[in-house]
Short mmCIF file of C-alpha atoms in Angstrom, two decimals:
data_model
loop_
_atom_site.label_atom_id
_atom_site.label_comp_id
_atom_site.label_asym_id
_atom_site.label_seq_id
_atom_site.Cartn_x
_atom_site.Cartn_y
_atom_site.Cartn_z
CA UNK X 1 -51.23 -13.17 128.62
CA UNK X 2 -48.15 -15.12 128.99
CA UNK X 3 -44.83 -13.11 128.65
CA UNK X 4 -44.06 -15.31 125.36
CA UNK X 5 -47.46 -13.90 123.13
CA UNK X 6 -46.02 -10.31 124.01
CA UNK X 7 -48.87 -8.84 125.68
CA UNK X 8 -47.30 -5.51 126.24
CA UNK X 9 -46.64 -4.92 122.59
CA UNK X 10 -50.66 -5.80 121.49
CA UNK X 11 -52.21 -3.52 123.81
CA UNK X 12 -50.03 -0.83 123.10
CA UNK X 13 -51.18 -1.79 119.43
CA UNK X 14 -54.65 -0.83 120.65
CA UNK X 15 -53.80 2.31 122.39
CA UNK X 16 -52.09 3.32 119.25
CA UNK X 17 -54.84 2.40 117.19
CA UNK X 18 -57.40 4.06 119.54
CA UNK X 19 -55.45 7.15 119.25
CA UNK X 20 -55.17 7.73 115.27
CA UNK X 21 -59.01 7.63 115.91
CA UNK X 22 -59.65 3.91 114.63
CA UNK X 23 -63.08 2.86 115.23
CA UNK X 24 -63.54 -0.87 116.55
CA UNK X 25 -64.47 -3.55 118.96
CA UNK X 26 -61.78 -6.13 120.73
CA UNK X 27 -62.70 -9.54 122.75
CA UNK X 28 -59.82 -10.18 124.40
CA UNK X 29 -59.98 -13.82 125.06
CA UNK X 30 -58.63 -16.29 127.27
CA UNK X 31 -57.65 -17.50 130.87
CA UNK X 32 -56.18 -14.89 133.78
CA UNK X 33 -53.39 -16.33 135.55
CA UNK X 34 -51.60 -14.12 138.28
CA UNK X 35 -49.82 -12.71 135.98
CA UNK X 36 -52.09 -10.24 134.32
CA UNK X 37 -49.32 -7.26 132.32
CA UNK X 38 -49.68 -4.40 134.32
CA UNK X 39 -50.54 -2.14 131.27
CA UNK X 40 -54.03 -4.49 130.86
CA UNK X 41 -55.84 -2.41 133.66
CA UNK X 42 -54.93 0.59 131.71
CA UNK X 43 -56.21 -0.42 128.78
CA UNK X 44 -59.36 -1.20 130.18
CA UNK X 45 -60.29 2.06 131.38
CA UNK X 46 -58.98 3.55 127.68
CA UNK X 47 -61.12 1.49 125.55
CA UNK X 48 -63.97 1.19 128.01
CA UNK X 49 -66.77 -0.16 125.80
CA UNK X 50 -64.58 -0.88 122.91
CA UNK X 51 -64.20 -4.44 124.86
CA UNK X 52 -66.68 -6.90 123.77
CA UNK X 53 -65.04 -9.89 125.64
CA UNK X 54 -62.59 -9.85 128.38
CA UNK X 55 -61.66 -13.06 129.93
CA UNK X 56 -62.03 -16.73 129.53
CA UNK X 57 -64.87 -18.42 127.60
CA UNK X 58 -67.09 -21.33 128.81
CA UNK X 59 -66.12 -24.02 126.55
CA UNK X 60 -64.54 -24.30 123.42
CA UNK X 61 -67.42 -23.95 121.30
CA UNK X 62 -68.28 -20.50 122.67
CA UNK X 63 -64.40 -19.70 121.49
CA UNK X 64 -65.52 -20.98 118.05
CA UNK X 65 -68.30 -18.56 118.18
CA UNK X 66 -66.06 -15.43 118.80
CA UNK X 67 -63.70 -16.60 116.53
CA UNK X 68 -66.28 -17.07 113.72
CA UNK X 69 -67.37 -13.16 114.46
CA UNK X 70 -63.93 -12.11 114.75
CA UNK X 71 -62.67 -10.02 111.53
CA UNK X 72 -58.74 -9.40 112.81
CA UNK X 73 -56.33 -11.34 114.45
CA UNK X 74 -53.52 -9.67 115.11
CA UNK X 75 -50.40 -11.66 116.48
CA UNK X 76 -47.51 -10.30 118.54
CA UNK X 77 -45.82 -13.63 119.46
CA UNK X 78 -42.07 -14.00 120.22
CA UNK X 79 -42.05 -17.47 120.87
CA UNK X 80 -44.52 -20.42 119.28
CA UNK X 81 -44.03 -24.14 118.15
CA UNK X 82 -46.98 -24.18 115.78
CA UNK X 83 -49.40 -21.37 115.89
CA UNK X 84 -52.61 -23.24 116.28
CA UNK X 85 -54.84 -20.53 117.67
CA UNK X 86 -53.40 -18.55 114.28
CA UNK X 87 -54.79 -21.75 112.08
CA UNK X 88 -57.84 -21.85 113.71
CA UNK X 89 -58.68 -17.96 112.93
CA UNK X 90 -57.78 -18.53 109.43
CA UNK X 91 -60.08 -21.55 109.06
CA UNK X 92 -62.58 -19.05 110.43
CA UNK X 93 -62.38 -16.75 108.22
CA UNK X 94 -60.24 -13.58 110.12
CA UNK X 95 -57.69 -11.73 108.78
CA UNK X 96 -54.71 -12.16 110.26
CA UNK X 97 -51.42 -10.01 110.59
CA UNK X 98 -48.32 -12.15 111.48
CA UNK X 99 -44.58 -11.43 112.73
CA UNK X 100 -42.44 -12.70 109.68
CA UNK X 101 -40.54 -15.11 112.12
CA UNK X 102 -41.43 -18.12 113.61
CA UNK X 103 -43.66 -20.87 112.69
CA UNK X 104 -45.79 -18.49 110.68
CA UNK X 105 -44.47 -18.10 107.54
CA UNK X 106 -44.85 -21.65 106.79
CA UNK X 107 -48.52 -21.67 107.28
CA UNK X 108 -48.53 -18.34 104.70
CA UNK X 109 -46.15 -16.83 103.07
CA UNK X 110 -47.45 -13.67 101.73
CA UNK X 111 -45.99 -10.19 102.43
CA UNK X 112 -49.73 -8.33 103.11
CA UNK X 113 -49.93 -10.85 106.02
CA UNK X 114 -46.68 -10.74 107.91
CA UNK X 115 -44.54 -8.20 109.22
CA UNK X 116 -41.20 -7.12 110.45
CA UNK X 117 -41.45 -4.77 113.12
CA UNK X 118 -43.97 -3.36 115.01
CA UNK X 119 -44.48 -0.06 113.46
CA UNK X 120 -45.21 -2.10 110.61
CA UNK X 121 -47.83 -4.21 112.25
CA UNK X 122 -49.46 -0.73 112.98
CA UNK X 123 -49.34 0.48 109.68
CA UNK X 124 -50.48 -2.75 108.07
CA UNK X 125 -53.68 -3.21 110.53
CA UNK X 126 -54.62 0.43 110.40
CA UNK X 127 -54.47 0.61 106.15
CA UNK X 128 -56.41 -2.74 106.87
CA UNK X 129 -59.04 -0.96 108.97
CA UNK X 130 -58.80 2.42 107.17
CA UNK X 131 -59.12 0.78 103.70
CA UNK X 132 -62.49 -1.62 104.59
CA UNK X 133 -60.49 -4.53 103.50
CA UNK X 134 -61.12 -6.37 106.38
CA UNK X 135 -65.05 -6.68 105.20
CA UNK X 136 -63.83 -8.87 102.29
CA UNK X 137 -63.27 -12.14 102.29
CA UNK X 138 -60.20 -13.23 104.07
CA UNK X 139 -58.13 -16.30 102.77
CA UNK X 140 -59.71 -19.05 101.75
CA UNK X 141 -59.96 -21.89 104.49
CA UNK X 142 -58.48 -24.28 102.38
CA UNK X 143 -55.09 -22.36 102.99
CA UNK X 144 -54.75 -24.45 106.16
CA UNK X 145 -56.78 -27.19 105.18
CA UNK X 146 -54.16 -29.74 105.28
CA UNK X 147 -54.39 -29.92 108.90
CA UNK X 148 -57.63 -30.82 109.23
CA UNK X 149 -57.16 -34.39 110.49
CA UNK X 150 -60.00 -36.02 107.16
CA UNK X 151 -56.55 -34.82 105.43
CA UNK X 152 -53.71 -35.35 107.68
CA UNK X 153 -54.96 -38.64 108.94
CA UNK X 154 -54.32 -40.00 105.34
CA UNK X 155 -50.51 -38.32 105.88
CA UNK X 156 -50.28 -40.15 109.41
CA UNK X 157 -51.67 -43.51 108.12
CA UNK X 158 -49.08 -43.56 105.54
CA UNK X 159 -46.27 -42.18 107.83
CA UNK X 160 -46.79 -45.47 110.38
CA UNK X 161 -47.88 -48.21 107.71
CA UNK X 162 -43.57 -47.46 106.45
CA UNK X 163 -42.42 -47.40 110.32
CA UNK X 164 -44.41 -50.61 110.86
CA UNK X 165 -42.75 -52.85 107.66
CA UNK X 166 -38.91 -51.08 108.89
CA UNK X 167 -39.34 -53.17 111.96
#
């Protein structure tokens, strides 16, 4: 919920899917600092049941478990160095819709995944929903395979074996 992820802008995404009629669930994951956006009470008493989660999980296999269930990520971010919660839902098998900025396009650069502004987020997650997409498969796992340390470690080894014979 930090100002940076742009909470504002995702649950308005909800409200505005809630009120073309969109049928669905959200678990709305992760620690509450003080700083709660004011529009997050609100948004709780609009979707009411529609909530499935709300608040931090036990442990970080429990978040494994939500993300394996999950079907759509969508991502709002105005600021990120990496976009490691975004690799992990991939490697889980969600759908995700991405702001065509930041470090996102280099983990995927295809055109049905991001998007430039935020009507276009709502267009491209309610087609998404509308359409039954979402039940197929999303991308393939391997698309961010290469960070799974049994690959990158090979990348590392080789990256500190050259450092170690310039000194």
């Amino acid at each position: 919920w930090e100002y940076d992820k742009c909470p504002g802008e995702f649950l308005q995404l909800l409200l505005d899917l809630r009120n073309r009629g969109v049928d669905f669930d959200v678990a709305l994951l992760g620690e509450r600092g003080a700083n709660d956006p004011p529009e997050l009470a609100s948004v709780r008493n609009l979707l009411g049941n529609r909530i499935i989660q709300d608040g931090p999980v036990e442990d970080y296999q429990e978040y494994g478990r939500w993300l394996w269930q999950a079907d759509i990520v969508p991502v709002t971010a105005i600021h990120d160095f990496f976009g490691g919660s975004v690799v992990e839902a991939i490697y889980c098998g969600c759908h995700v819709l991405l702001p065509n900025r930041l470090a996102y396009p280099e983990h995927l650069n295809s055109q049905e995944l991001l998007y430039s502004e935020y009507s276009d987020l709502v267009e491209k997650i309610y087609h998404l929903l509308q359409s039954g997409t979402w039940r197929q498969p999303a991308l393939p796992n391997t698309v961010v395979g290469k960070y799974d340390w049994n690959v990158a470690i090979a990348e590392y080894d080789q990256v500190f074996q050259l450092s170690a014979e310039v000194q």
